[in-house]
PDB file of C-alpha atoms in Angstrom:
ATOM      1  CA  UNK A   1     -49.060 -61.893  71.058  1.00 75.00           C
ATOM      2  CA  UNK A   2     -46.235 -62.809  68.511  1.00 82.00           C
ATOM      3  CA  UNK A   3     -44.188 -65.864  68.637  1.00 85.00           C
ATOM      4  CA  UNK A   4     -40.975 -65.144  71.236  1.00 84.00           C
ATOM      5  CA  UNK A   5     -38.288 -67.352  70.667  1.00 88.00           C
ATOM      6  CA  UNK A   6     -35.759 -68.836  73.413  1.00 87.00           C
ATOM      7  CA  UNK A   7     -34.111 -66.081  74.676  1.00 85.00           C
ATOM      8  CA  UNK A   8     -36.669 -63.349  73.988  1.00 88.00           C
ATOM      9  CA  UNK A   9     -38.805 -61.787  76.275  1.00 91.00           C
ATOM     10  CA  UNK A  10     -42.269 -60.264  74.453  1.00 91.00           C
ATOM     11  CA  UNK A  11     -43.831 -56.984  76.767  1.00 91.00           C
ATOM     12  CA  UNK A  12     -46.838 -55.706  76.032  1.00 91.00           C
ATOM     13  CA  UNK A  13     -48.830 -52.787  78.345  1.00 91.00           C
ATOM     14  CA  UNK A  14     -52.367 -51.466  79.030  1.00 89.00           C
ATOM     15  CA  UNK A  15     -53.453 -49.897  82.431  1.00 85.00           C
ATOM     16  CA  UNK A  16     -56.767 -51.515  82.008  1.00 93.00           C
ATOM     17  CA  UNK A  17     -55.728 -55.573  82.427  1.00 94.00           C
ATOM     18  CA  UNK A  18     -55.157 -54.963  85.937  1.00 96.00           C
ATOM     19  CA  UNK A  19     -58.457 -53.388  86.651  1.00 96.00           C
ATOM     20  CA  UNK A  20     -60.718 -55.363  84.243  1.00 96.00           C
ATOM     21  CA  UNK A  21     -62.611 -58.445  85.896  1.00 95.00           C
ATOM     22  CA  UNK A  22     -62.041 -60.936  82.986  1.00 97.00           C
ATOM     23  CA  UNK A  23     -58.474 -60.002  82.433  1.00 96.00           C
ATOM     24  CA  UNK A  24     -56.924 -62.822  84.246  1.00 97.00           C
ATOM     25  CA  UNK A  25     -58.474 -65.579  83.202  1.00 97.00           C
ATOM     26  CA  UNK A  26     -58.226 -63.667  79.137  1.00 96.00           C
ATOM     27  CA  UNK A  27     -54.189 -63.843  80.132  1.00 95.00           C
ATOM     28  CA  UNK A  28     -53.786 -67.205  81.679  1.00 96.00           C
ATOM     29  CA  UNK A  29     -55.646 -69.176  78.890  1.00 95.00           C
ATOM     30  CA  UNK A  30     -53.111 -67.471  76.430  1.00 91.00           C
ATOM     31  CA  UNK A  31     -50.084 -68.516  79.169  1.00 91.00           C
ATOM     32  CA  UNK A  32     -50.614 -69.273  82.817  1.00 94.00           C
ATOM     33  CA  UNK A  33     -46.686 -68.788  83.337  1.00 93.00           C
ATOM     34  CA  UNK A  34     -46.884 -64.810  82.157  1.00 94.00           C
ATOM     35  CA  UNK A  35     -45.019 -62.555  84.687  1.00 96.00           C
ATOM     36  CA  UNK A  36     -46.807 -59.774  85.236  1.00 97.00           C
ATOM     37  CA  UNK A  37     -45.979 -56.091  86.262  1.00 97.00           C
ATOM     38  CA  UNK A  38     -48.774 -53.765  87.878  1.00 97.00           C
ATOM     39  CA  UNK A  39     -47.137 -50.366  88.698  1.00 96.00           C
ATOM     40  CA  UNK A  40     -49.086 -48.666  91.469  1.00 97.00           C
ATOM     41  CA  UNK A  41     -48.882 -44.842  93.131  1.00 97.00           C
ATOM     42  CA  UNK A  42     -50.957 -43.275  96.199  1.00 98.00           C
ATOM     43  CA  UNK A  43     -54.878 -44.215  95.499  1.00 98.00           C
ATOM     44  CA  UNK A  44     -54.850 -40.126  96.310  1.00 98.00           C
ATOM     45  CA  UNK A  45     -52.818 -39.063  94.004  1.00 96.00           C
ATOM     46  CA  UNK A  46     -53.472 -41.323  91.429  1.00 96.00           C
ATOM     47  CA  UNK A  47     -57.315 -40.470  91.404  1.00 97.00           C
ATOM     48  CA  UNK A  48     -56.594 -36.666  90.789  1.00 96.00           C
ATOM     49  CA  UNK A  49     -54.386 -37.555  88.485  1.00 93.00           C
ATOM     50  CA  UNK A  50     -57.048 -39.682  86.464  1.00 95.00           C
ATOM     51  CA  UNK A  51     -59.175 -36.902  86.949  1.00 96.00           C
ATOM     52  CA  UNK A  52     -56.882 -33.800  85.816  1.00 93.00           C
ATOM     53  CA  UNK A  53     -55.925 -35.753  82.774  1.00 90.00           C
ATOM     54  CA  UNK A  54     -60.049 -36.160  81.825  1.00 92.00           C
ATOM     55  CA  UNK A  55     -60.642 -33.122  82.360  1.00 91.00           C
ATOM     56  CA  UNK A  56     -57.738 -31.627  79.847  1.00 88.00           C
ATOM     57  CA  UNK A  57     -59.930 -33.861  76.835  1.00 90.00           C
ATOM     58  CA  UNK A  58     -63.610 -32.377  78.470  1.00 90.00           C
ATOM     59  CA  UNK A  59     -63.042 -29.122  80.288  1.00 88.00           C
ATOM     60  CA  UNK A  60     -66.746 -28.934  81.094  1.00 91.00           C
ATOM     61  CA  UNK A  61     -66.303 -32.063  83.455  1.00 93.00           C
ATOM     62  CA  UNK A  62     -68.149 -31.344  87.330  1.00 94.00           C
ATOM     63  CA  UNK A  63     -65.702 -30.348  90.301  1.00 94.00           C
ATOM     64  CA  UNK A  64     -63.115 -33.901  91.254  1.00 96.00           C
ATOM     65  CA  UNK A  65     -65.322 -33.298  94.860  1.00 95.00           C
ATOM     66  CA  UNK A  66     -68.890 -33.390  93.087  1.00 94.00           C
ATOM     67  CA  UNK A  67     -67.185 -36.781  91.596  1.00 96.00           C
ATOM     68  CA  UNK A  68     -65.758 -37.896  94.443  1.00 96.00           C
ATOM     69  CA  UNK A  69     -68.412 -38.095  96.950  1.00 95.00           C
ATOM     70  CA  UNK A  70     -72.042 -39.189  96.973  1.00 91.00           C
ATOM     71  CA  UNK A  71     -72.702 -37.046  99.032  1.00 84.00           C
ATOM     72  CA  UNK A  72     -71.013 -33.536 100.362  1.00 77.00           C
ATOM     73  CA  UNK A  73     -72.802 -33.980 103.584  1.00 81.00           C
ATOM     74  CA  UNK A  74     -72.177 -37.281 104.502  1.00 85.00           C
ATOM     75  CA  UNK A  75     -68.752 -37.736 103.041  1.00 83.00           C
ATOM     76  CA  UNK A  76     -69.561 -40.839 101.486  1.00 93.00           C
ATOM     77  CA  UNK A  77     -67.040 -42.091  98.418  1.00 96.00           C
ATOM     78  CA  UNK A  78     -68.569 -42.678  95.193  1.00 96.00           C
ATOM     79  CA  UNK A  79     -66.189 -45.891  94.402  1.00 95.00           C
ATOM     80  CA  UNK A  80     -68.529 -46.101  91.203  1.00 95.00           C
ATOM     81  CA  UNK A  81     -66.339 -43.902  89.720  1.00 96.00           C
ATOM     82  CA  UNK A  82     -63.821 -45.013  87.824  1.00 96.00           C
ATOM     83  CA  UNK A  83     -61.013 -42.913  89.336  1.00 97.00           C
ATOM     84  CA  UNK A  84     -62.091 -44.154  92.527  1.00 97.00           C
ATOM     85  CA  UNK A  85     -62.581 -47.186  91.923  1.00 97.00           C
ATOM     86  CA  UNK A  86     -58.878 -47.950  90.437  1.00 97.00           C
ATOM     87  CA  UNK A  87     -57.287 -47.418  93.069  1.00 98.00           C
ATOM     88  CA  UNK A  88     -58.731 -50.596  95.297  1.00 98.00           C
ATOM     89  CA  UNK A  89     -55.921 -52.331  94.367  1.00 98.00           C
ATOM     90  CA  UNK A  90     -56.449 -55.297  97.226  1.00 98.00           C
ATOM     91  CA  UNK A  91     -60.230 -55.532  95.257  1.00 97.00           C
ATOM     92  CA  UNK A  92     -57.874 -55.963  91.817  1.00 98.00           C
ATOM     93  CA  UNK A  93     -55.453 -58.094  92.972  1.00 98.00           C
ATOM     94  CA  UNK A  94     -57.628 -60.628  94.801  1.00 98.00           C
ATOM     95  CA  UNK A  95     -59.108 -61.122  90.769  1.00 97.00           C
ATOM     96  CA  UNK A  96     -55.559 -61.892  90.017  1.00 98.00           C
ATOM     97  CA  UNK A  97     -54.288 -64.263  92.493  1.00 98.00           C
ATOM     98  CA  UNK A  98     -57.397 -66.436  91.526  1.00 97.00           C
ATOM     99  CA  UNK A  99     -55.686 -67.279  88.472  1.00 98.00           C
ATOM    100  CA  UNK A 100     -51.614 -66.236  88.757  1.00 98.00           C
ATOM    101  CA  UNK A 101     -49.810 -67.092  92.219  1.00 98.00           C
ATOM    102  CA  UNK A 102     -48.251 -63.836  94.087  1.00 98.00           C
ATOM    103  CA  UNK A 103     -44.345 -65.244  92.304  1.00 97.00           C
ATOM    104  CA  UNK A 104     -45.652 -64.436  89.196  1.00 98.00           C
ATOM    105  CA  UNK A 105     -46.195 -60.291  90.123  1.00 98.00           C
ATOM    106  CA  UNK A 106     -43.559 -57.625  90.457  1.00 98.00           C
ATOM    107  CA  UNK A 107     -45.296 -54.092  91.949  1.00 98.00           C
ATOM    108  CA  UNK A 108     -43.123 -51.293  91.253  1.00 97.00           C
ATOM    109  CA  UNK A 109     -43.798 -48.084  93.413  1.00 96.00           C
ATOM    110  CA  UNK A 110     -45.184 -45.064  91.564  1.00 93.00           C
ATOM    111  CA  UNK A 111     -43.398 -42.907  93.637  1.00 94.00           C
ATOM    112  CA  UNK A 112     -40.277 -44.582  93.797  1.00 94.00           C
ATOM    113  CA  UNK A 113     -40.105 -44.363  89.560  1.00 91.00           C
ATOM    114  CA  UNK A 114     -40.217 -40.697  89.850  1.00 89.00           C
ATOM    115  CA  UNK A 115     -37.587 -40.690  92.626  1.00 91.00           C
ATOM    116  CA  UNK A 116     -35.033 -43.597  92.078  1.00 93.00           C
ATOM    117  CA  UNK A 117     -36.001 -45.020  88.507  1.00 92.00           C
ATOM    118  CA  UNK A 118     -32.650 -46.968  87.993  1.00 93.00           C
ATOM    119  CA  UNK A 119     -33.740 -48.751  91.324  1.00 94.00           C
ATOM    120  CA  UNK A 120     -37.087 -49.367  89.995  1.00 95.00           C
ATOM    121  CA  UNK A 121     -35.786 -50.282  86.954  1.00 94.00           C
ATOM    122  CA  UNK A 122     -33.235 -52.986  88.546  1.00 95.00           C
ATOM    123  CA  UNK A 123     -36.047 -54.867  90.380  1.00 97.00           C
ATOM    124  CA  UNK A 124     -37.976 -55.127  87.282  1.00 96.00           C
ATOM    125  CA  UNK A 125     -34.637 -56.539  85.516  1.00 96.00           C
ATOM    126  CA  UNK A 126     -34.025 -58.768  88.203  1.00 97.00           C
ATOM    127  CA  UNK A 127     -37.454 -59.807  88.118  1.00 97.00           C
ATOM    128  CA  UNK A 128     -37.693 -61.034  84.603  1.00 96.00           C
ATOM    129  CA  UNK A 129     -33.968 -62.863  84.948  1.00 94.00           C
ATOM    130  CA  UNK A 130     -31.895 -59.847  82.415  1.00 93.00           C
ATOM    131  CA  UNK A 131     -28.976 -58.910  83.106  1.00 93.00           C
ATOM    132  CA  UNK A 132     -28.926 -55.583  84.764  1.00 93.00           C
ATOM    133  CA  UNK A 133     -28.409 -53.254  81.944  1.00 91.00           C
ATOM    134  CA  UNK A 134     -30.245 -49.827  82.687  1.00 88.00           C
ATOM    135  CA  UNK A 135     -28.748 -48.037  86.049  1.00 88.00           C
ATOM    136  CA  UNK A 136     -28.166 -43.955  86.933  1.00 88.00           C
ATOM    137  CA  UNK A 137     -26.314 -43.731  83.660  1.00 88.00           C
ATOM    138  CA  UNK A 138     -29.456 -44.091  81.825  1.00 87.00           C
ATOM    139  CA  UNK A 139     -31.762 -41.539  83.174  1.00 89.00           C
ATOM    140  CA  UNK A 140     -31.671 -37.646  84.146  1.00 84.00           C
ATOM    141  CA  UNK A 141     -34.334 -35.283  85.855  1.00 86.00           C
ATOM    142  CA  UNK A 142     -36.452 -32.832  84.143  1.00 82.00           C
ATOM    143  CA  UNK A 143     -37.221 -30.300  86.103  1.00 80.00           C
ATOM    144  CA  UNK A 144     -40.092 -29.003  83.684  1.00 76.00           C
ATOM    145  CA  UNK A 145     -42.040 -31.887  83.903  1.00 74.00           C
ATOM    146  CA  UNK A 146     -41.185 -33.122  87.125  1.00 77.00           C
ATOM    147  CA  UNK A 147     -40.032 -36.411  86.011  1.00 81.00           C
ATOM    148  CA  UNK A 148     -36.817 -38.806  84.873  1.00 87.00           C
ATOM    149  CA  UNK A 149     -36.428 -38.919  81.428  1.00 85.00           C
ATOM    150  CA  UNK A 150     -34.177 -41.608  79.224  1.00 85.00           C
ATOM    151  CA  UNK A 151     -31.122 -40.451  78.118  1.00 83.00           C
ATOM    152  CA  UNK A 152     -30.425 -39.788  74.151  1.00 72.00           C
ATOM    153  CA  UNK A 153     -30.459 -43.226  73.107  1.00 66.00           C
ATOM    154  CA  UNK A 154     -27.338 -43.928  70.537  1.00 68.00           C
ATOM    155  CA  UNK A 155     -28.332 -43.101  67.412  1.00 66.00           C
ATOM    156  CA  UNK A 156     -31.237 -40.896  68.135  1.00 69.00           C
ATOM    157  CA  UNK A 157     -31.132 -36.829  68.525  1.00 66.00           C
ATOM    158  CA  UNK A 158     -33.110 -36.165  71.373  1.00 73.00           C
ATOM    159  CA  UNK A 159     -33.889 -37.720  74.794  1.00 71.00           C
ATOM    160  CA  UNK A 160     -36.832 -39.939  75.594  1.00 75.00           C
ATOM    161  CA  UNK A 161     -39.489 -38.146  78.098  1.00 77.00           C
ATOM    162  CA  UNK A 162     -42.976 -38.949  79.128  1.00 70.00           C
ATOM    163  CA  UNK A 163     -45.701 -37.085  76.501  1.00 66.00           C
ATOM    164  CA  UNK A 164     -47.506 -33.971  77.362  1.00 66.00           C
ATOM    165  CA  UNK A 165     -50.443 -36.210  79.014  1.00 62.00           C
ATOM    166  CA  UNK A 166     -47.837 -36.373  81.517  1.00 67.00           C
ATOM    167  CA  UNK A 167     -46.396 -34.251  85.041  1.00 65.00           C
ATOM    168  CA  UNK A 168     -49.381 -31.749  84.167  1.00 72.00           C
ATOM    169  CA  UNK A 169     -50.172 -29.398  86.927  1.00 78.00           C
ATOM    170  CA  UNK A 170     -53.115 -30.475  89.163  1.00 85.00           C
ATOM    171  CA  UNK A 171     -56.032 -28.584  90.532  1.00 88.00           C
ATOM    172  CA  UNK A 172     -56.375 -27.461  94.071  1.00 92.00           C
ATOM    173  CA  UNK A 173     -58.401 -30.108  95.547  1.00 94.00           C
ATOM    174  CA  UNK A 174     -60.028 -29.090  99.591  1.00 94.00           C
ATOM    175  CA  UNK A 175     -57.721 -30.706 101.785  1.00 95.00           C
ATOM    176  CA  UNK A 176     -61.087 -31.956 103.516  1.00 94.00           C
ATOM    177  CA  UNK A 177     -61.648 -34.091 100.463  1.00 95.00           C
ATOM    178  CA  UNK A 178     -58.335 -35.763 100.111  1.00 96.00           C
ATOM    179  CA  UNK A 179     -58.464 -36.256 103.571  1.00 95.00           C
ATOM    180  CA  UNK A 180     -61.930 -37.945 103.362  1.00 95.00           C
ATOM    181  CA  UNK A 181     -60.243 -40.197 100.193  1.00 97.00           C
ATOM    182  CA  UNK A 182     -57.510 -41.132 102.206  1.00 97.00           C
ATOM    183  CA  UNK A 183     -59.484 -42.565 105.415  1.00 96.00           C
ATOM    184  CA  UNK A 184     -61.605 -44.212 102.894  1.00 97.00           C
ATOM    185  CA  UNK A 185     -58.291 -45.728 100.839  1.00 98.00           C
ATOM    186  CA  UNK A 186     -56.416 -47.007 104.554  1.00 98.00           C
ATOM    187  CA  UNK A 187     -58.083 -50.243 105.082  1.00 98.00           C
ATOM    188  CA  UNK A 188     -57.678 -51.305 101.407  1.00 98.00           C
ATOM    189  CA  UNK A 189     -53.984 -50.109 101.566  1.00 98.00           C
ATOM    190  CA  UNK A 190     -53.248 -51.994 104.046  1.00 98.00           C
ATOM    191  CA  UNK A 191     -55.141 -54.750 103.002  1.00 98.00           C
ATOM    192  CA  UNK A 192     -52.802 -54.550  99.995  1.00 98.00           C
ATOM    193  CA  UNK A 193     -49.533 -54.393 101.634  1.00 98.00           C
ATOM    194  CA  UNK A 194     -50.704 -57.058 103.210  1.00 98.00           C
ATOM    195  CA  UNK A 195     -51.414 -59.354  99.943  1.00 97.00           C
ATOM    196  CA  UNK A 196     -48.474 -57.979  97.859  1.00 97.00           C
ATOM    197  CA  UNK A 197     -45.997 -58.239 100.703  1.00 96.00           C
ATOM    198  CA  UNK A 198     -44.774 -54.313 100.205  1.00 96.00           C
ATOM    199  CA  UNK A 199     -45.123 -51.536 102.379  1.00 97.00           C
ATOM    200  CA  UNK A 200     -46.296 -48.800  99.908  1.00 97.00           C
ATOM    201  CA  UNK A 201     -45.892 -45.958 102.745  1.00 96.00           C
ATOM    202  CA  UNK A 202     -49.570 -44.203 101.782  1.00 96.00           C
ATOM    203  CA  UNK A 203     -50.391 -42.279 104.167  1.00 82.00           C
TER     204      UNK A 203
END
């Protein structure tokens, strides 16, 4: 990380620290007072998600369902799968707080970036002690993708939006099967809401 100076704040992101068992203690030998952000969305969602955006870079990938489950039969999850298996976030976090006490997260709701990003936003500001800066001003909706995009920045001739990797269409998934995925996903939900303190609302 470079050098950050009194009054700075140095950011840097990658999905994978969350998820990756030697993460924490990587991050607390470099600083054990790091603040740390996880943004998290519907284990559901977030797994087809995972999956639609694979299977853009390898269309010959099997059905999400043949991923999914061991077994059609039985119903059993495969949570060696890596889209699975992201999306035990109380599994994750439990990793974390081994190393970082619960003060030092923030967990900003997927959903709630797509519906009320200035809100988001302001927690996160609040969180790391700026001044509240970004608000409704800053952002608009595109209805294209689906998503709020920045503003044109001063200075700069176009707005800033998400890249094409993201608000692409998703398969058609059986209901069955994202019903089985959600049973499966309720006790570690919970278990999460539990541990982070937040009511997530996946249902």
């Amino acid at each position: 990380m470079p050098r950050t100076l009194d009054g700075q704040i140095t950011m840097e992101k990658t999905p994978s620290y969350f998820v990756t068992k030697e993460a924490p203690s990587r991050v607390c030998t470099m600083n054990c007072q790091t603040k740390l952000i996880v943004v998290v969305r519907d284990p559901v969602t977030r797994a087809v998600s995972d999956y639609t955006q694979t299977l853009s870079k390898n269309p010959g990938l099997p059905s999400f369902q043949s991923l999914a489950l061991k077994n059609s039969t039985t119903g059993l999850i495969d949570t060696t799968w890596s889209a699975v298996r992201i999306g035990l976030y109380a599994k994750h976090l439990e990793n974390w707080l081994q190393h970082f006490p619960l003060s030092h997260f923030l967990f900003v709701s997927g959903e709630r970036l797509v519906s009320d990003p200035a809100g988001e936003m302001g927690r996160v500001q609040d969180f790391l002690g700026l001044k509240r800066v970004v608000s409704d001003k800053h952002f608009y909706f595109n209805q294209t993708k689906g998503f709020p995009c920045l503003k044109k920045p001063e200075g700069s001739s176009r707005p800033r939006c998400l890249g094409k990797s993201k608000g692409r269409p998703h398969p058609q998934i059986p209901s069955e099967v994202l019903q089985r995925l959600r049973d499966f996903y309720r006790p570690f939900n919970h278990r999460f809401y539990q541990m982070s303190g937040q009511d997530f609302g996946w249902e």
